[in-house]
Structures are given as structure tokens and as C-alpha cells.
Coordinates of N, CA and C and ligand atoms in Angstrom, one line a residue:
X1302 N 21.3 -12.5 5.2 CA 20.4 -12.8 4.2 C 19.6 -14.4 4.6
X1303 N 18.7 -14.2 3.3 CA 17.6 -15.0 3.7 C 17.1 -15.8 2.6
X1304 N 16.4 -17.0 2.2 CA 16.2 -17.5 1.0 C 14.5 -17.6 0.8
X1305 N 14.3 -16.7 -0.2 CA 12.7 -17.3 -0.2 C 12.6 -18.1 -1.7
X1306 N 11.9 -19.5 -2.0 CA 12.1 -20.0 -2.8 C 13.3 -20.5 -3.1
X1307 N 13.4 -19.9 -4.8 CA 14.6 -20.2 -5.0 C 15.5 -18.5 -5.7
X1308 N 15.1 -18.2 -4.6 CA 15.9 -16.6 -4.6 C 16.3 -16.2 -3.7
X1309 N 17.4 -15.3 -3.6 CA 18.1 -15.1 -2.5 C 18.2 -13.8 -1.9
X1310 N 17.0 -13.3 -0.7 CA 17.3 -11.7 -0.3 C 18.0 -11.4 0.7
X1311 N 18.5 -9.9 0.6 CA 19.0 -9.8 1.6 C 18.9 -8.2 2.8
X1312 N 19.0 -8.4 4.2 CA 18.0 -7.2 4.8 C 18.1 -6.0 4.1
X1313 N 17.0 -4.9 4.1 CA 17.1 -3.7 3.4 C 16.5 -2.8 4.2
X1314 N 15.3 -3.0 5.0 CA 14.9 -2.1 5.7 C 14.2 -2.5 7.1
X1315 N 15.1 -3.0 8.5 CA 14.8 -3.1 9.3 C 13.6 -3.2 10.2
X1316 N 12.5 -3.7 10.8 CA 11.4 -4.0 11.3 C 11.6 -2.8 12.2
X1317 N 12.6 -2.3 13.2 CA 12.5 -1.4 13.9 C 12.5 0.3 12.9
X1318 N 13.1 0.3 11.5 CA 12.9 1.2 11.3 C 12.0 1.9 10.7
X1319 N 11.0 0.4 10.1 CA 9.8 0.3 9.3 C 8.8 1.1 10.5
X1320 N 9.0 0.3 11.7 CA 8.2 0.9 12.4 C 8.4 2.3 13.3
X1321 N 9.1 2.6 13.2 CA 9.6 4.0 13.7 C 9.0 5.2 12.3
X1322 N 9.2 4.4 10.8 CA 8.9 5.7 10.3 C 7.1 5.6 9.8
X1323 N 6.4 4.5 10.3 CA 5.1 4.0 10.4 C 4.3 4.9 11.7
X1324 N 5.0 5.0 12.7 CA 4.6 5.7 13.2 C 4.6 7.2 13.3
X1325 N 5.3 7.4 12.6 CA 5.3 9.2 11.5 C 4.5 9.6 11.2
X1326 N 4.0 8.5 10.0 CA 3.1 8.7 9.3 C 1.6 8.6 9.8
X1327 N 1.5 7.3 11.1 CA 0.3 7.7 11.6 C 0.3 9.0 12.5
X1328 N 1.1 9.5 13.2 CA 0.7 10.7 13.9 C 0.8 11.7 13.0
X1329 N 1.0 11.8 11.7 CA 0.6 12.8 10.5 C -0.7 12.8 10.2
X1330 N -1.3 11.8 9.9 CA -2.3 11.4 9.4 C -3.6 11.6 10.7
X1331 N -3.0 11.5 12.0 CA -4.0 11.9 13.2 C -4.1 13.3 13.2
X1332 N -3.1 14.0 13.0 CA -2.7 15.7 13.0 C -3.4 16.1 11.7
X1333 N -3.2 15.4 10.9 CA -4.2 16.0 9.3 C -5.9 15.6 9.5
X1334 N -6.1 14.5 10.5 CA -7.6 14.9 10.0 C -8.2 14.8 11.4
X1335 N -7.7 15.1 12.3 CA -8.2 16.4 13.3 C -9.4 16.5 13.3
X1336 N -10.5 15.9 14.1 CA -12.0 16.3 14.2 C -12.7 15.6 12.8
X1337 N -11.9 15.3 12.1 CA -12.6 13.8 11.2 C -12.9 12.2 11.6
X1338 N -13.1 11.3 10.7 CA -13.6 10.2 11.3 C -13.2 9.4 10.0
X1339 N -11.7 9.6 9.6 CA -11.8 8.6 7.9 C -12.0 7.3 8.3
X1340 N -12.1 6.8 6.6 CA -12.3 5.4 6.2 C -11.3 5.1 5.9
X1341 N -9.9 4.3 6.5 CA -8.5 3.3 6.0 C -9.2 2.2 4.9
X1342 N -8.8 1.8 3.8 CA -9.1 0.9 2.9 C -8.1 0.6 2.4
X1343 N -7.8 -0.8 3.6 CA -6.1 -1.8 3.1 C -6.2 -2.4 1.8
X1344 N -5.3 -2.1 1.1 CA -5.5 -2.8 0.2 C -5.1 -4.4 0.3
X1345 N -5.6 -5.7 0.3 CA -5.2 -6.9 0.3 C -4.5 -7.1 -1.1
X1346 N -3.4 -8.3 -1.1 CA -2.9 -8.9 0.7 C -2.2 -7.9 0.9
X1347 N -1.0 -7.6 0.2 CA 0.3 -6.7 0.5 C 0.4 -5.8 1.8
X1348 N -0.8 -5.1 2.2 CA -0.7 -4.1 3.0 C -1.4 -4.1 4.0
X1349 N -1.4 -5.7 4.5 CA -2.1 -6.1 5.9 C -0.8 -6.0 7.0
X1350 N -0.1 -5.8 6.8 CA 1.1 -4.9 8.0 C 0.9 -4.4 8.4
X1351 N 1.3 -3.6 7.3 CA 1.9 -2.0 7.4 C 0.1 -1.4 7.3
X1352 N -1.5 -1.7 7.3 CA -2.0 -1.4 7.8 C -2.4 -1.7 9.2
X1353 N -2.1 -3.0 9.9 CA -2.3 -3.5 11.2 C -1.2 -2.5 12.1
X1354 N 0.2 -2.3 11.6 CA 0.5 -1.7 12.6 C 0.4 0.3 12.3
X1355 N 0.3 0.4 11.4 CA -0.1 2.4 11.6 C -1.0 2.3 11.9
X1356 N -2.3 1.9 12.0 CA -4.1 1.6 12.7 C -3.6 1.9 14.2
X1357 N -2.5 1.2 14.4 CA -2.3 0.8 15.8 C -2.0 2.1 16.5
X1358 N -1.6 3.0 15.5 CA -0.2 4.4 15.8 C -1.2 5.5 15.9
X1359 N -3.3 5.2 15.4 CA -3.9 6.7 14.7 C -4.4 7.0 15.6
X1360 N -4.4 7.9 16.4 CA -4.9 8.2 17.3 C -6.2 9.2 17.4
X1361 N -6.6 9.1 16.4 CA -8.1 9.6 16.0 C -9.6 8.6 16.0
X1362 N -10.8 8.9 16.0 CA -11.6 8.1 15.6 C -11.4 7.5 14.1
X1363 N -11.5 6.3 13.6 CA -11.8 5.9 12.5 C -12.4 4.3 12.3
X1364 N -12.0 4.1 11.0 CA -12.9 3.0 10.8 C -11.9 2.0 9.7
X1365 N -11.7 1.3 9.7 CA -10.7 0.5 8.3 C -12.0 -0.7 7.6
X1366 N -11.7 -1.2 6.1 CA -11.9 -1.8 5.8 C -10.9 -2.6 4.5
X1367 N -11.2 -3.7 4.5 CA -9.9 -4.7 3.7 C -10.4 -4.9 2.6
X1368 N -9.7 -4.3 1.2 CA -10.8 -4.7 0.0 C -9.5 -5.4 -0.8
X1369 N -9.8 -6.6 -2.1 CA -8.5 -6.8 -2.9 C -9.5 -5.5 -4.2
X1370 N -8.4 -6.0 -4.8 CA -8.6 -5.5 -6.7 C -9.4 -6.2 -7.5
X1371 N -9.5 -6.3 -8.3 CA -9.7 -7.2 -9.2 C -10.1 -6.6 -10.1
X1372 N -8.9 -7.0 -11.4 CA -9.2 -5.4 -12.6 C -9.2 -6.7 -13.9
X1373 N -10.0 -6.8 -14.3 CA -10.6 -7.4 -16.4 C -10.8 -6.4 -17.3
X1374 N -10.3 -6.8 -18.3 CA -10.9 -6.0 -20.0 C -12.1 -6.4 -19.8
X1375 N -12.8 -4.9 -20.3 CA -14.0 -5.3 -21.1 C -14.0 -5.5 -21.7
X1376 N -14.9 -6.2 -22.6 CA -14.6 -7.1 -23.9 C -15.4 -5.8 -24.3
X1377 N -16.6 -4.8 -24.6 CA -17.5 -4.3 -25.3 C -16.2 -3.1 -25.7
X1378 N -15.5 -2.1 -24.3 CA -14.9 -0.9 -24.5 C -13.2 -1.2 -24.3
X1379 N -13.1 -0.1 -25.0 CA -11.4 -0.4 -24.1 C -11.5 -0.1 -23.1
X1380 N -9.9 -0.5 -22.7 CA -9.6 0.0 -20.3 C -9.5 -1.2 -20.2
X1381 N -9.1 -0.8 -18.9 CA -9.6 -2.1 -18.1 C -10.3 -1.2 -17.1
X1382 N -11.2 -2.4 -16.3 CA -11.7 -1.9 -14.9 C -11.6 -2.3 -14.0
X1383 N -11.4 -1.6 -12.8 CA -11.3 -2.2 -11.8 C -12.1 -2.5 -10.8
X1384 N -12.6 -3.9 -10.2 CA -13.8 -3.7 -9.1 C -13.0 -3.9 -7.9
X1385 N -13.5 -3.2 -6.5 CA -13.6 -3.7 -5.4 C -14.2 -4.3 -4.5
X1386 N -13.6 -5.3 -4.7 CA -14.3 -6.5 -3.5 C -14.2 -6.6 -2.2
X1387 N -15.3 -6.5 -2.1 CA -15.6 -6.4 -0.7 C -15.6 -5.3 0.3
X1388 N -15.5 -4.4 -0.9 CA -16.2 -3.0 0.3 C -17.4 -3.0 0.3
X1389 N -17.7 -3.2 1.8 CA -19.2 -2.9 1.9 C -19.7 -1.7 2.9
X1390 N -18.7 -0.9 2.8 CA -19.0 0.6 3.3 C -19.4 1.5 2.8
X1391 N -20.3 2.2 2.7 CA -20.8 3.2 1.6 C -19.7 4.1 1.9
X1392 N -19.3 5.0 1.2 CA -18.0 5.6 1.1 C -18.0 6.6 0.9
X1393 N -19.4 7.2 0.3 CA -19.8 8.5 -0.3 C -20.0 9.5 0.8
X1394 N -19.6 10.4 0.6 CA -19.3 11.9 1.5 C -18.3 11.3 2.6
X1395 N -17.2 10.2 2.4 CA -16.2 10.5 3.6 C -15.1 10.6 3.0
X1396 N -14.3 11.0 4.1 CA -12.3 10.8 3.8 C -12.3 9.0 3.7
X1397 N -11.9 8.9 2.7 CA -11.1 7.7 2.6 C -9.2 8.1 2.3
X1398 N -8.8 6.8 3.3 CA -7.4 7.0 3.2 C -7.1 5.6 2.6
X1399 N -6.1 5.4 1.3 CA -6.1 4.2 0.9 C -5.0 3.8 1.3
X1400 N -4.7 2.5 1.9 CA -3.2 2.2 2.2 C -2.9 0.9 1.6
X1401 N -1.9 1.5 0.5 CA -1.1 0.1 -0.1 C 0.2 -0.3 0.4
X1402 N 0.8 -1.2 0.2 CA 2.1 -1.7 0.1 C 3.4 -1.0 -0.8
X1403 N 3.0 -0.7 -2.3 CA 4.1 -0.3 -2.9 C 3.1 0.2 -4.2
X1404 N 4.2 0.8 -4.7 CA 3.4 1.9 -5.6 C 5.0 1.8 -6.8
X1405 N 4.7 1.4 -7.8 CA 5.8 0.9 -8.4 C 5.7 1.8 -9.5
X1406 N 4.6 1.4 -11.0 CA 4.1 2.3 -12.2 C 2.9 3.1 -11.7
X1407 N 2.4 3.0 -10.7 CA 1.4 3.3 -10.1 C -0.3 3.4 -11.1
X1408 N 0.1 2.1 -12.1 CA -1.1 1.5 -12.9 C -1.6 1.3 -12.3
X1409 N -1.6 0.3 -10.8 CA -2.7 -0.3 -10.2 C -3.1 1.0 -9.2
X1410 N -2.6 1.8 -8.7 CA -3.2 2.9 -7.8 C -3.9 3.9 -8.5
X1411 N -3.8 4.2 -9.6 CA -4.4 5.1 -11.1 C -5.8 4.1 -10.4
X1412 N -5.8 3.0 -11.1 CA -6.8 2.3 -11.2 C -8.3 1.8 -10.1
X1413 N -7.7 2.0 -8.9 CA -7.6 1.5 -7.5 C -8.5 3.3 -7.3
X1414 N -7.9 3.8 -7.0 CA -8.2 5.6 -7.3 C -9.5 5.7 -8.0
X1415 N -9.5 5.5 -9.6 CA -10.6 5.5 -9.7 C -12.6 4.7 -9.7
X1416 N -11.6 3.8 -9.5 CA -13.0 3.0 -8.3 C -13.3 3.4 -7.3
X1417 N -12.6 4.3 -6.4 CA -12.9 4.6 -5.0 C -13.6 5.9 -5.4
X1418 N -12.6 6.8 -5.9 CA -13.8 8.2 -6.9 C -15.4 8.2 -7.2
X1419 N -15.3 6.8 -7.6 CA -16.5 6.3 -8.4 C -17.5 6.3 -7.3
X1420 N -17.2 6.4 -6.6 CA -18.4 5.9 -5.1 C -18.2 7.4 -4.1
X1421 N -18.3 8.5 -4.9 CA -18.2 9.7 -4.2 C -17.7 9.9 -2.6
X1422 N -16.7 9.4 -2.7 CA -16.4 10.0 -1.2 C -16.2 11.9 -1.4
X1423 N -15.9 12.3 0.2 CA -15.7 13.6 0.3 C -14.6 14.0 0.2
X1424 N -13.2 12.8 0.3 CA -11.8 13.3 0.0 C -11.0 11.5 0.0
X1425 N -9.8 12.0 -0.9 CA -9.2 10.4 -1.0 C -8.0 11.4 -1.2
X1426 N -6.7 10.2 -0.4 CA -5.8 10.4 0.1 C -4.4 8.9 -0.1
X1427 N -3.9 9.1 -0.4 CA -3.3 7.3 -0.8 C -2.0 7.7 0.4
X1428 N -1.6 6.8 1.5 CA -1.0 6.7 2.6 C -0.2 5.1 1.5
X1429 N 1.2 5.1 0.9 CA 1.9 3.7 0.6 C 3.4 3.8 1.3
X1430 N 3.0 2.3 1.9 CA 4.5 2.4 2.7 C 5.9 2.5 1.8
X1431 N 6.0 1.8 1.0 CA 7.2 1.8 -0.3 C 6.2 2.8 -1.9
X1432 N 7.4 3.3 -2.4 CA 7.2 4.3 -3.8 C 8.3 4.0 -4.2
X1433 N 8.4 3.5 -5.6 CA 9.3 3.4 -6.2 C 9.6 4.8 -7.7
X1434 N 10.0 5.8 -7.1 CA 9.8 6.8 -8.2 C 10.6 6.6 -9.6
X1435 N 11.4 5.6 -9.8 CA 12.2 5.7 -11.1 C 11.0 4.9 -12.0
X1436 N 10.1 4.2 -11.4 CA 9.5 3.7 -12.5 C 7.8 4.3 -12.4
X1437 N 7.8 5.0 -11.9 CA 6.2 5.8 -12.1 C 5.8 6.3 -13.7
X1438 N 4.5 5.7 -14.2 CA 4.4 5.8 -15.0 C 3.2 6.8 -15.1
X1439 N 2.0 7.1 -14.0 CA 1.1 8.2 -13.9 C 1.2 9.3 -12.9
X1440 N 0.6 10.2 -13.5 CA 0.4 11.3 -12.4 C -0.6 11.2 -11.6
X1441 N 0.2 10.6 -10.2 CA -0.7 10.0 -8.9 C -0.1 11.1 -7.8
X1442 N -1.2 11.7 -7.3 CA -0.3 12.8 -5.8 C -0.1 11.1 -4.8
X1443 N 0.7 11.2 -4.2 CA 0.9 10.2 -2.9 C 0.7 11.4 -1.7
X1444 N 0.3 11.0 -1.1 CA 0.0 12.0 -0.1 C 0.9 11.6 1.2
X1445 N 1.5 10.0 1.1 CA 2.1 9.6 3.0 C 2.6 8.7 2.1
X1446 N 4.1 8.8 2.4 CA 4.9 8.0 1.4 C 6.0 7.7 2.7
X1447 N 6.2 6.3 3.3 CA 7.0 5.8 4.0 C 8.1 6.1 3.9
X1448 N 8.8 4.9 2.3 CA 10.4 5.3 1.9 C 10.1 5.0 0.4
X1449 N 11.3 6.6 -0.1 CA 11.1 6.2 -1.3 C 12.5 5.0 -1.8
X1450 N 12.2 3.9 -2.6 CA 13.3 2.7 -3.3 C 13.8 3.2 -4.6
X1451 N 14.6 2.5 -4.4 CA 14.8 2.2 -6.1 C 14.6 0.7 -6.5
X1452 N 14.5 0.8 -8.1 CA 13.8 -0.2 -8.8 C 14.0 -1.5 -8.2
X1453 N 14.2 -2.2 -7.2 CA 14.6 -3.4 -7.0 C 13.6 -4.0 -6.2
X1454 N 13.8 -5.8 -6.3 CA 12.1 -5.9 -6.3 C 12.4 -6.2 -4.1
X1455 N 11.6 -6.4 -3.7 CA 11.7 -6.5 -2.0 C 10.4 -7.1 -1.9
X1456 N 10.5 -7.9 -0.5 CA 9.7 -9.1 0.1 C 9.6 -8.9 1.7
X1457 N 8.7 -9.1 2.0 CA 8.2 -9.2 3.5 C 7.7 -8.0 4.0
X1458 N 7.8 -7.9 5.2 CA 6.3 -7.2 6.0 C 5.0 -6.9 4.7
X1459 N 4.4 -8.0 4.4 CA 3.9 -8.1 4.0 C 3.9 -8.8 2.2
X1460 N 4.5 -7.8 1.9 CA 5.0 -7.9 0.5 C 5.2 -9.3 0.2
X1461 N 4.9 -10.0 -1.3 CA 5.7 -11.5 -1.5 C 6.3 -11.9 -2.6
X1462 N 7.0 -12.8 -2.7 CA 7.8 -13.4 -3.9 C 6.6 -14.7 -3.8
X1463 N 5.9 -14.9 -5.0 CA 5.4 -16.1 -5.7 C 4.4 -16.3 -4.4
X1464 N 4.1 -15.8 -3.7 CA 3.1 -16.1 -2.7 C 4.0 -16.5 -1.3
X1465 N 5.4 -16.2 -1.1 CA 5.7 -16.2 0.3 C 6.5 -15.3 0.6
X1466 N 6.9 -15.3 2.2 CA 7.8 -14.5 1.9 C 7.0 -13.2 3.2
X1467 N 6.0 -12.8 3.3 CA 4.9 -12.1 3.4 C 4.8 -12.2 5.0
X1468 N 5.2 -12.9 5.6 CA 5.5 -13.2 6.7 C 6.9 -12.5 7.5
X1469 N 7.5 -12.4 6.6 CA 9.2 -11.7 6.9 C 9.1 -10.5 8.1
X1470 N 9.8 -10.5 9.2 CA 9.2 -9.3 9.8 C 10.3 -7.6 9.2
X1471 N 11.7 -8.2 8.5 CA 11.8 -6.9 7.8 C 11.6 -6.9 6.8
X1472 N 11.8 -6.0 5.8 CA 11.9 -5.2 4.4 C 13.3 -6.3 4.1
X1473 N 13.1 -7.0 2.6 CA 14.1 -7.7 2.1 C 14.3 -7.2 0.7
X1474 N 15.7 -7.2 0.2 CA 15.9 -6.8 -0.9 C 16.2 -7.9 -1.9
X1475 N 16.5 -7.8 -3.0 CA 16.7 -9.2 -3.5 C 18.5 -9.1 -4.3
X1476 N 19.3 -10.3 -3.8 CA 20.7 -9.5 -4.4 C 21.2 -10.1 -5.2
X1477 N 21.7 -9.5 -6.2 CA 22.1 -9.0 -7.3 C 23.0 -9.7 -8.0
Ligands
5GP2857 P1 1.8 -1.0 -10.3 O1 0.5 -1.2 -10.7 O2 2.3 0.4 -9.7 O3 3.3 -0.8 -10.9 O4 2.4 -2.2 -9.2 C1 2.0 -2.5 -8.1 C2 2.0 -3.5 -7.4 O5 3.1 -4.6 -8.0 C3 2.3 -3.7 -6.0 O6 0.8 -3.5 -5.3 C4 2.9 -5.1 -6.2 O7 1.9 -6.4 -5.9 C5 3.7 -5.2 -7.0 N1 4.9 -4.8 -6.7 C6 5.6 -4.1 -7.1 N2 6.9 -3.9 -6.7 C7 7.1 -5.2 -6.2 C8 8.0 -5.1 -5.2 O8 9.5 -4.6 -5.3 N3 8.0 -6.3 -4.5 C9 7.1 -6.9 -4.3 N4 6.5 -7.9 -3.7 N5 5.6 -6.4 -5.2 C10 5.9 -5.6 -6.1

């Protein structure tokens, strides 16, 4: 059991189990993208450890770019506009793989997807370390999923609680 700020968490998925699963995803991606040079788009901050561990095991030529997502409400029209900050690569005509830490309601991922698709890549696939199927509200296809988990709050391996805990090597779940 560990303490992050005012909350208590217990070990949920160990560093070893995470690495094993991430290596399998890397192998799968390497097979699926044989002969191609995919561009990985890692979503900061949460996906930084997942991206690093995954990329070390990707055995085909590839590039990686780290982007932040900024969402804001437009004054004139309805809806939210999502911008990818830090995306300097031209992704038009390229196979893109989005790397995310967790998909919960899917609202964030749907917006990221729209922002990426607007730049006309050859293809877009999604790799997420974690997926909470019970919370999903959007119809999005997750191509590579590390672990399906129940709707409980997790921290560690890149994911934070109020800015803390990203450095923890294992994944922890909030103690109920
Ligand atoms: P969604 O838009 O899919 O509801 O939410 C995705 C975002 O919510 C993730 O990128 C992450 O920042 C945050 N999130 C959802 N569930 C968790 C969780 O269990 N732990 C942490 N640390 N963040 C979460």
C-alpha cells in the first residue's frame, strides 16, 4: 500500500506485468506495420512511460512525436475544439498510431481522433495502455489495448493523482 498526497492506493498491476503486456503490444504493432514507417503520437503527460517502454520494443522503422491536447470551447459555434500542441511533423499521408494512457469515457480520445484525422493521415490507429469499458460513451475503435480495467481510479506508470504519482513503477488503484 502507498500514499499519494491524501489518498491511499494499493498495488494493482505490477511493473513486470505491465512490461510483459506492453512488449506483446509492441510485437503486434511491429507485425501489423511491417514494411511501413508509422508515426507514433504519444499524448502527454500520461503516456510518457507507456510510450517509452513500447517504443523500445518496436522492431520496425518508426518515428515518435509527443503532443499535448488543448481543448477549448468556441465562442461562435457549439462544441469543443481540440488542438494538438507540439505536433510539428507533417502527418498527411502517413500511418499514425496514437498512444494514450487511459480511455475512460472516450471523450478525450474522440477529440484527439478528430484533430488527427483533420490532418489527413493515411490511417489512424489507437493504442491505449488502459481501457475502462464500463465508462465508455463514445463509439471509438481501440485497436491495441493493454488492460481492460473496472471504473476505479488508478495512478502510477505515468498516470497521476493531482500531479503526483506519475513516477511510480507499478500501477496502483485507489483503496475503497
Ligand atoms: P476520458 O475523456 O476518456 O473520459 O478521459 C481520459 C482522461 O481522463 C485520461 O487521459 C486521464 O487523464 C483521465 N483519467 C481517466 N481515468 C483515470 C484514472 O483512473 N486515473 C488517472 N490518473 N487518470 C484518469
